[in-house]
XYZ file of C-alpha atoms in Angstrom:
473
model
C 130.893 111.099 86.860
C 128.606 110.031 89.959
C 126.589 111.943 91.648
C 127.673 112.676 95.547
C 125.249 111.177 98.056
C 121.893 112.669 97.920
C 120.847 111.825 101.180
C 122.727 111.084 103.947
C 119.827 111.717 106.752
C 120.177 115.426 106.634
C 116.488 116.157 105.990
C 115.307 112.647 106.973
C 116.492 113.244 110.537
C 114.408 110.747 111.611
C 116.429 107.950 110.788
C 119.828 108.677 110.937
C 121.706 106.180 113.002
C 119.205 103.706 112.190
C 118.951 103.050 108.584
C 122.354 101.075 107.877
C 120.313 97.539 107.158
C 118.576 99.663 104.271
C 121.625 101.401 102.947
C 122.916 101.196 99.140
C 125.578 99.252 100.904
C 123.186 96.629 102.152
C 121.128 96.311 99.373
C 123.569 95.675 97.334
C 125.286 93.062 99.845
C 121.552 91.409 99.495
C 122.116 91.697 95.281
C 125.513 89.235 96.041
C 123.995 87.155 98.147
C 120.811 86.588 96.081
C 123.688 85.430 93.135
C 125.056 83.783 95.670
C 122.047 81.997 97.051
C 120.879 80.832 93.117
C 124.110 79.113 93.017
C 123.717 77.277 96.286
C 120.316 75.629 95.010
C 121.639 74.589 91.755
C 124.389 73.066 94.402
C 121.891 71.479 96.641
C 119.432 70.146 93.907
C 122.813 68.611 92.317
C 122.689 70.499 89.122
C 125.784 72.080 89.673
C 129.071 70.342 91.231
C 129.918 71.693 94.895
C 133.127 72.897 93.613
C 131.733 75.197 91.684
C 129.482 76.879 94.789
C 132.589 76.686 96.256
C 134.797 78.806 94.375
C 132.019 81.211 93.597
C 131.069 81.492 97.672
C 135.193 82.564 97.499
C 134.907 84.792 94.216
C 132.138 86.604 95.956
C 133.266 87.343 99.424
C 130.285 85.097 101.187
C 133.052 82.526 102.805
C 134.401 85.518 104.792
C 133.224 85.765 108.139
C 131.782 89.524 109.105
C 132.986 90.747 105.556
C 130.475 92.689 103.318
C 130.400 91.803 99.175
C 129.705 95.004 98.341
C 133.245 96.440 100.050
C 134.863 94.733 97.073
C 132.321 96.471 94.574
C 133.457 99.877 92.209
C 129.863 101.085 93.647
C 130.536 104.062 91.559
C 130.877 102.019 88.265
C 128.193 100.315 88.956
C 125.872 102.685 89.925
C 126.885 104.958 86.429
C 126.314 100.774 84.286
C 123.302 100.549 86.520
C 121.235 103.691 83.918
C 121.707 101.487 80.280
C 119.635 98.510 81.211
C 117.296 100.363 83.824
C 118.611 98.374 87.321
C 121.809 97.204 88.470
C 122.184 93.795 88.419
C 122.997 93.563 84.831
C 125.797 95.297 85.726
C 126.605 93.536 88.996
C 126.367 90.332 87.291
C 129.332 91.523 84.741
C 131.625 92.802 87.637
C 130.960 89.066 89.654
C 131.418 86.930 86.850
C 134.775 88.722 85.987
C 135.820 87.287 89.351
C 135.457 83.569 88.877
C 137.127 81.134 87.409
C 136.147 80.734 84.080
C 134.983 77.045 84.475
C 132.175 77.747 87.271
C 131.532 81.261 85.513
C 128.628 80.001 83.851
C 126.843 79.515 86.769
C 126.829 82.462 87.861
C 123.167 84.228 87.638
C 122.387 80.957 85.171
C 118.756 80.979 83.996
C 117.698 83.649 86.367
C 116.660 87.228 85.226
C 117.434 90.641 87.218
C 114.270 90.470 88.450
C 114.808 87.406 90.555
C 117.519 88.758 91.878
C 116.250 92.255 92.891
C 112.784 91.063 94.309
C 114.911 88.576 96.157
C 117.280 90.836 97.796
C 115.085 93.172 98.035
C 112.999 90.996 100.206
C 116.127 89.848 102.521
C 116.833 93.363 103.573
C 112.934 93.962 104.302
C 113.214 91.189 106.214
C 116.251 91.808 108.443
C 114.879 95.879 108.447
C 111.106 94.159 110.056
C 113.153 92.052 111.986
C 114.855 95.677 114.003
C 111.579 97.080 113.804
C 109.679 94.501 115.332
C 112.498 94.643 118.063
C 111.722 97.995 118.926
C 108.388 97.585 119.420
C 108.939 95.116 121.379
C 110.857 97.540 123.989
C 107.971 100.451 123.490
C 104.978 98.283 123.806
C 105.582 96.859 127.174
C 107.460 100.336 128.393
C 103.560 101.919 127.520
C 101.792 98.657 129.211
C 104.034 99.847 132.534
C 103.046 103.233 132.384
C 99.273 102.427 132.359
C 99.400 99.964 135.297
C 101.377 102.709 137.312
C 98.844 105.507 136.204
C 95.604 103.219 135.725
C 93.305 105.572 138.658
C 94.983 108.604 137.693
C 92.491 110.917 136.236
C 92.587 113.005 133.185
C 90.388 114.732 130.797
C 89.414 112.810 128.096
C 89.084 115.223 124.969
C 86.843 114.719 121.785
C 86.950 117.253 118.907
C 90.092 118.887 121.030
C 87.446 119.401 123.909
C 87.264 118.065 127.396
C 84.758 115.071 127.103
C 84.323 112.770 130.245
C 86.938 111.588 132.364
C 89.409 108.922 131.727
C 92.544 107.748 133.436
C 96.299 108.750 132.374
C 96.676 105.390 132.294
C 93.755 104.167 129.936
C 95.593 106.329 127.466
C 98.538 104.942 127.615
C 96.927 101.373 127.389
C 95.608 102.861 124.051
C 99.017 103.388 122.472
C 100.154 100.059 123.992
C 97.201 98.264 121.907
C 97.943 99.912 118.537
C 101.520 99.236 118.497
C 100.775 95.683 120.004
C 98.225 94.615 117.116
C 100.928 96.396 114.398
C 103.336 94.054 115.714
C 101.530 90.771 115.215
C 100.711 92.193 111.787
C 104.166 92.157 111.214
C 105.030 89.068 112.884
C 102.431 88.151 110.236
C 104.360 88.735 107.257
C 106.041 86.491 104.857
C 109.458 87.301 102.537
C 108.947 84.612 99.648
C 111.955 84.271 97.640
C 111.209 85.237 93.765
C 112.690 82.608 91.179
C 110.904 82.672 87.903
C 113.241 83.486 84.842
C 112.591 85.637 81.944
C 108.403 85.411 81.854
C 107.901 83.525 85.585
C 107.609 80.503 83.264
C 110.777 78.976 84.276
C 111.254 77.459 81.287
C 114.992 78.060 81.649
C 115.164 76.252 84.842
C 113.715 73.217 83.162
C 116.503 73.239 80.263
C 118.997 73.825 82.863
C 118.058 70.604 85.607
C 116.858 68.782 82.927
C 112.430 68.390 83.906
C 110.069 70.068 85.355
C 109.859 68.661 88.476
C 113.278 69.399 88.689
C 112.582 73.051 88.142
C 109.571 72.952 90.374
C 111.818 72.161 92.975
C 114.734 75.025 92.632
C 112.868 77.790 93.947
C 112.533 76.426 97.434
C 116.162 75.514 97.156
C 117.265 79.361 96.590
C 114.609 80.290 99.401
C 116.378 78.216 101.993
C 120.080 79.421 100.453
C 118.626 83.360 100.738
C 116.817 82.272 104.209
C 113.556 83.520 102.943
C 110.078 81.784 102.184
C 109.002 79.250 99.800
C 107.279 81.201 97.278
C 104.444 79.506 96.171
C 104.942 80.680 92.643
C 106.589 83.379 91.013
C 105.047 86.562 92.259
C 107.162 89.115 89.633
C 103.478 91.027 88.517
C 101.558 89.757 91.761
C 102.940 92.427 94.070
C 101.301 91.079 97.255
C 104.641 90.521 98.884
C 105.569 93.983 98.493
C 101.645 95.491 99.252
C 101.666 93.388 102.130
C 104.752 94.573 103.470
C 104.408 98.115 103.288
C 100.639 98.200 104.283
C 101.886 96.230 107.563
C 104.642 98.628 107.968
C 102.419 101.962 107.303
C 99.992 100.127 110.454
C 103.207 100.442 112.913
C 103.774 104.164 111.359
C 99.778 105.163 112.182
C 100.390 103.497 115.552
C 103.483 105.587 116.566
C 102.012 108.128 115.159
C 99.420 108.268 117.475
C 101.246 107.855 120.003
C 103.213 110.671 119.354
C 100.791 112.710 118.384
C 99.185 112.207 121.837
C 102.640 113.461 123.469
C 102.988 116.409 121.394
C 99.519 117.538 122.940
C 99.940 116.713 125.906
C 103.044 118.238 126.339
C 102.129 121.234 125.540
C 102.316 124.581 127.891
C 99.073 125.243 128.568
C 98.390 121.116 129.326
C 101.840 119.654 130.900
C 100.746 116.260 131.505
C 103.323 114.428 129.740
C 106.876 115.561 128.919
C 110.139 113.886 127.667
C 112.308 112.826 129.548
C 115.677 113.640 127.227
C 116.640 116.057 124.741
C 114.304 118.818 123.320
C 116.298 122.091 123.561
C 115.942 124.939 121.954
C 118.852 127.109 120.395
C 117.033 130.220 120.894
C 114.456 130.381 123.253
C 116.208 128.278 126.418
C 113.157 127.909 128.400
C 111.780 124.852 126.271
C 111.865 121.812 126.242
C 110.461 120.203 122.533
C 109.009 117.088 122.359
C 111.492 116.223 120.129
C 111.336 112.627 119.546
C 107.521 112.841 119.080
C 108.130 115.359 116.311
C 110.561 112.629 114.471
C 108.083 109.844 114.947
C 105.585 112.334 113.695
C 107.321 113.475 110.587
C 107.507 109.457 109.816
C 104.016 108.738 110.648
C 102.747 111.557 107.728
C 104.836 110.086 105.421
C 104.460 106.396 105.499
C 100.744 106.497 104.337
C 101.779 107.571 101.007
C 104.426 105.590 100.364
C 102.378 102.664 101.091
C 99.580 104.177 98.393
C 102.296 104.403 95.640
C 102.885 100.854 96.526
C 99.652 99.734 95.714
C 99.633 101.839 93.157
C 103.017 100.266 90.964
C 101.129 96.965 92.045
C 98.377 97.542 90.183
C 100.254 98.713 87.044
C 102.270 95.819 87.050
C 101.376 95.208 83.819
C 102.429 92.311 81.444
C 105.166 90.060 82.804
C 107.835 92.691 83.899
C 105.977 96.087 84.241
C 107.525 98.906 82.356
C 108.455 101.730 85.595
C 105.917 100.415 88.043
C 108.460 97.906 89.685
C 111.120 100.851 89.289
C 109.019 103.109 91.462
C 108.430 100.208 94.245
C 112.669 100.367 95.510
C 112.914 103.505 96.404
C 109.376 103.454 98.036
C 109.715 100.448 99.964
C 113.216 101.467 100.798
C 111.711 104.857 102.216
C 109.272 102.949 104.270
C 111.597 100.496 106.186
C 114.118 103.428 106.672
C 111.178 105.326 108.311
C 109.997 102.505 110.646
C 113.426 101.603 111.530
C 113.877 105.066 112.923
C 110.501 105.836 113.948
C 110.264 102.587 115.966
C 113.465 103.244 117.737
C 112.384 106.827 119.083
C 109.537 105.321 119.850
C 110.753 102.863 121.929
C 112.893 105.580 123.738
C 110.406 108.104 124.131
C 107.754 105.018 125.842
C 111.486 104.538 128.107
C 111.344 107.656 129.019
C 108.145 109.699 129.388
C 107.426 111.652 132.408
C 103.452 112.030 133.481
C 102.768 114.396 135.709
C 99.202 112.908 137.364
C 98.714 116.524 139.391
C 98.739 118.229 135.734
C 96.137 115.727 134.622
C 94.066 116.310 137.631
C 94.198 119.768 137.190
C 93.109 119.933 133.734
C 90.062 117.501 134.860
C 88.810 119.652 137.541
C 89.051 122.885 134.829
C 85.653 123.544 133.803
C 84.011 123.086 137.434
C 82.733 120.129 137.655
C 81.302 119.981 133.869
C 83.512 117.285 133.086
C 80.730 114.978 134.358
C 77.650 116.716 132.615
C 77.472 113.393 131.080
C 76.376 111.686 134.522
C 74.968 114.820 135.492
C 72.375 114.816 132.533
C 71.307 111.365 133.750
C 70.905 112.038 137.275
C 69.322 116.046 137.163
C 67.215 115.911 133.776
C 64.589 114.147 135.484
C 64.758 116.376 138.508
C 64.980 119.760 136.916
C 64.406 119.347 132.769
C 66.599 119.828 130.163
C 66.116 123.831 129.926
C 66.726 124.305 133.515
C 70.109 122.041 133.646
C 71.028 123.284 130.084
C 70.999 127.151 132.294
C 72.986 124.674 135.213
C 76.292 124.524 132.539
C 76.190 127.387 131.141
C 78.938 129.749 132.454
C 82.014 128.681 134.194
C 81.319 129.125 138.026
C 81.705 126.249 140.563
C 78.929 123.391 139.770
C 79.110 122.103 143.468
C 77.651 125.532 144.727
C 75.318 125.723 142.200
C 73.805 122.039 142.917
C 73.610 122.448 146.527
C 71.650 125.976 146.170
C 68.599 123.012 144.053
C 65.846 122.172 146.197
C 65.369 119.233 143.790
C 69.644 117.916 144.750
C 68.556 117.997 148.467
C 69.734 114.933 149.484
C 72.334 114.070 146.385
C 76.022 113.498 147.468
C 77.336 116.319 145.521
C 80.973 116.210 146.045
C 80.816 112.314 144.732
C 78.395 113.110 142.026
C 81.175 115.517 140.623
C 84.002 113.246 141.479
C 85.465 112.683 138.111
C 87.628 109.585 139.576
C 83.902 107.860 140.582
C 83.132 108.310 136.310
C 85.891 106.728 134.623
C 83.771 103.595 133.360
C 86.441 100.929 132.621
C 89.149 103.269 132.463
C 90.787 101.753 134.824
C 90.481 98.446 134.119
C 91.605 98.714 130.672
C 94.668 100.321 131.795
C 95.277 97.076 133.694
C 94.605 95.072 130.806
C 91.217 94.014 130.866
C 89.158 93.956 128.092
C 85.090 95.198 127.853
C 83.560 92.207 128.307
C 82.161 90.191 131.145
C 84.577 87.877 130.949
C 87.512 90.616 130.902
C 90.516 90.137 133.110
C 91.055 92.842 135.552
C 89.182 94.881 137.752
C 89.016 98.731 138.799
C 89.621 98.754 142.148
C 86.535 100.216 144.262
C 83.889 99.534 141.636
C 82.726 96.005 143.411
C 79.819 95.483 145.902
C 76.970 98.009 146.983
C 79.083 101.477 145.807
C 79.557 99.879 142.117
C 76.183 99.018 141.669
C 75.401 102.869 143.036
C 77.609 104.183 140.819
C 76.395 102.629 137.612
C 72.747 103.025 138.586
C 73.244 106.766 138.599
C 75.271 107.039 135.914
C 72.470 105.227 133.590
C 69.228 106.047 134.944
C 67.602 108.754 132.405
C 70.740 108.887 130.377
C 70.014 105.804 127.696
C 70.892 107.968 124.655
C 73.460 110.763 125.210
C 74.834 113.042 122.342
C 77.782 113.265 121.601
C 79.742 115.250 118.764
């Protein structure tokens, strides 16, 4: 008897709504298709007569517009088959051959093993799956790049170790996330999704009975790539899992990336900070005062899974042993199927939650101007060290009382603009500029405006002078 569904999203929350091009449903559309797809080169390479793709494309349900193979399918039968010979197109290839006529059946799944067929399908839902992802964050990306250029002189605390550090700019930070889930998206753009067509050993020695030479066989595989719309594979890649490896360590980058971002909302919306907030959902069934970063805590319950899926990836890749490994490319379907589920929904909150975030500037400002001044000790070091000595402006920060009283009561700060020496706005570096979209160098497009002429040059002497090596964490 099958089992009932063991997950339908209920602890995966995550994804639900957004994981239908990974489904059972799917995959096993992708299993027909691959069948299909085998036939289609034998077709095109003239090996088989076009009346036979024909009637198969029919048999199979792939001539019907907007229909799905698999609705045709006793899923449950095949499922229970799938357990005897370890996957289920063994199986799968019994129920489709029982549906053509019996003078194309032998075409059906001819020369190939299940292997080519599951690697194959497997890589046309990856590759629909990347294809949503990279969709969404296309959306989030430039929804972060907006926020920066609308916050990019807005000052906040920057915070190493969980401790105010120097100042930065609301909009810097959001530049930050913008970059990492920029450069994960060109990895994926990156990616190929080779077909796999190799036969029993990835000799194809049965292709070269079946067309009749080996050039003949040499050509089939890019035949069924172009019939499955997926790469040329170069050769058969059954025990050299790069495809695969690839794939998920390109989809664990996007993961860390939202992850980061989120992780960066969670923070910052807390209480006690209030800098950031989300702009939908979040409730609370008990306590109706809150407001939950909610879709950060998805993306965030993604993001810690994804790096060890991608590790037991690499780990059935290297255990691919002989010439069809013995559990190691078992363990990869459910992992890889885990991973795209995750990005799919982790990619679409994200791309929401960029949509949607609310800064609040006057919270960042606030928490900047917190600790009296000492946000700047970094500039300050440079500037009073050489007036007063270390011990003297180590005594200076200690204690949380107004800086700008205490500098103006120093003989030796007679004469020192105090109010723009602890300006935290006039110490932002490149903050600014970054949030814009220029880069470090001198070269860099963009500029932060004010930090040009006469006051620049002021500014970055006294921000430097005496201050060549400062410690850190």
């Amino acid at each position: 008897m099958p089992s009932e569904p063991l997950d339908r999203g209920l602890l995966t929350p995550v994804a639900v709504g957004h994981d239908a091009l990974v489904s059972d449903a799917s995959v096993l559309d992708a299993l027909v298709r691959a069948e299909g797809a085998l036939v289609a080169a034998y077709v095109e390479r003239g090996v088989a007569p076009r009346e036979a793709g024909t009637a198969i494309d029919h048999a199979f349900g792939l001539d019907a517009r907007g229909g799905s193979p698999s609705e045709t399918l006793d899923v449950d039968a095949l499922v229970t088959a799938s357990v005897a010979g370890g996957n289920p197109v063994i199986p799968l290839v019994g129920m489709l051959k029982e549906r053509v006529p019996a003078a194309h059946r032998a075409w059906v799944h001819r020369g190939a093993t299940s292997q080519d067929i599951l690697d194959t399908a497997l890589m046309v839902v990856a590759q629909r799956a990347v294809e949503q992802v990279r969709g969404s964050l296309g959306h989030a990306a430039p929804r972060l790049r907006q926020l920066a250029l609308r916050h990019a002189d807005d000052v906040a605390a920057a915070r190493t170790l969980t401790q105010h550090a120097v100042p930065t700019t609301v909009g810097a930070r959001a530049a930050t996330w913008a970059q990492g889930i920029e450069r994960a998206a060109s990895r994926l753009d990156g990616l190929v999704f080779p077909a796999q067509l190799g036969g029993a050993g990835g000799t194809l020695a049965s292709f070269v009975e079946i067309t009749g030479s080996a050039d003949a066989a040499a050509a089939l595989p890019a035949a069924f790539a172009r019939a499955a719309s997926l790469d040329v594979p170069e050769a058969p890649w059954h025990v050299t899992r790069w495809p695969v490896t690839e794939l998920g360590d390109a989809l664990v980058q996007a993961l860390d990336a939202l992850g980061k971002f989120a992780a960066d909302v969670a923070t910052l919306s807390r209480t006690e900070i209030g800098e950031v907030s989300e702009g939908v959902g979040g409730g609370s069934s008990a306590m109706p005062q809150k407001q939950n970063p909610a879709e950060a805590v998805l993306i965030r319950s993604a993001a810690l899974r994804a790096p060890q899926l991608g590790a037991t990836l690499h780990l059935a890749a290297s255990l691919a042993v002989d010439e069809r490994p013995d559990g190691a490319w078992h363990a990869e379907w459910p992992t890889l199927r885990d991973l795209l589920r995750l990005a799919l929904g982790a990619s679409w909150h994200a791309s929401s939650l960029a949509a949607h975030l609310r800064v609040d500037a006057a919270a960042a400002a606030r928490n900047a101007g917190a600790t009296g001044g000492r946000l700047v000790s970094e500039r300050l070091r440079g500037v009073l060290v050489p007036l007063i000595g270390a011990k003297r402006f180590s005594d200076l920060l200690a204690g949380d009382d107004d800086l700008a009283v205490a500098l103006r009561a120093l003989p030796e700060a007679d004469g020192l603009d105090v109010d723009a020496l602890l300006d935290p706005a006039s110490y932002v570096g490149l903050a600014p500029r970054l949030a814009r979209g220029g880069g470090a160098g001198p070269d860099a497009a963009g500029s932060q405006p004010g930090a040009d002429g006469a006051e620049a040059d002021h500014r970055d002497r006294t921000a430097s002078d005496g201050n060549g090596r400062g410690v850190d964490e």
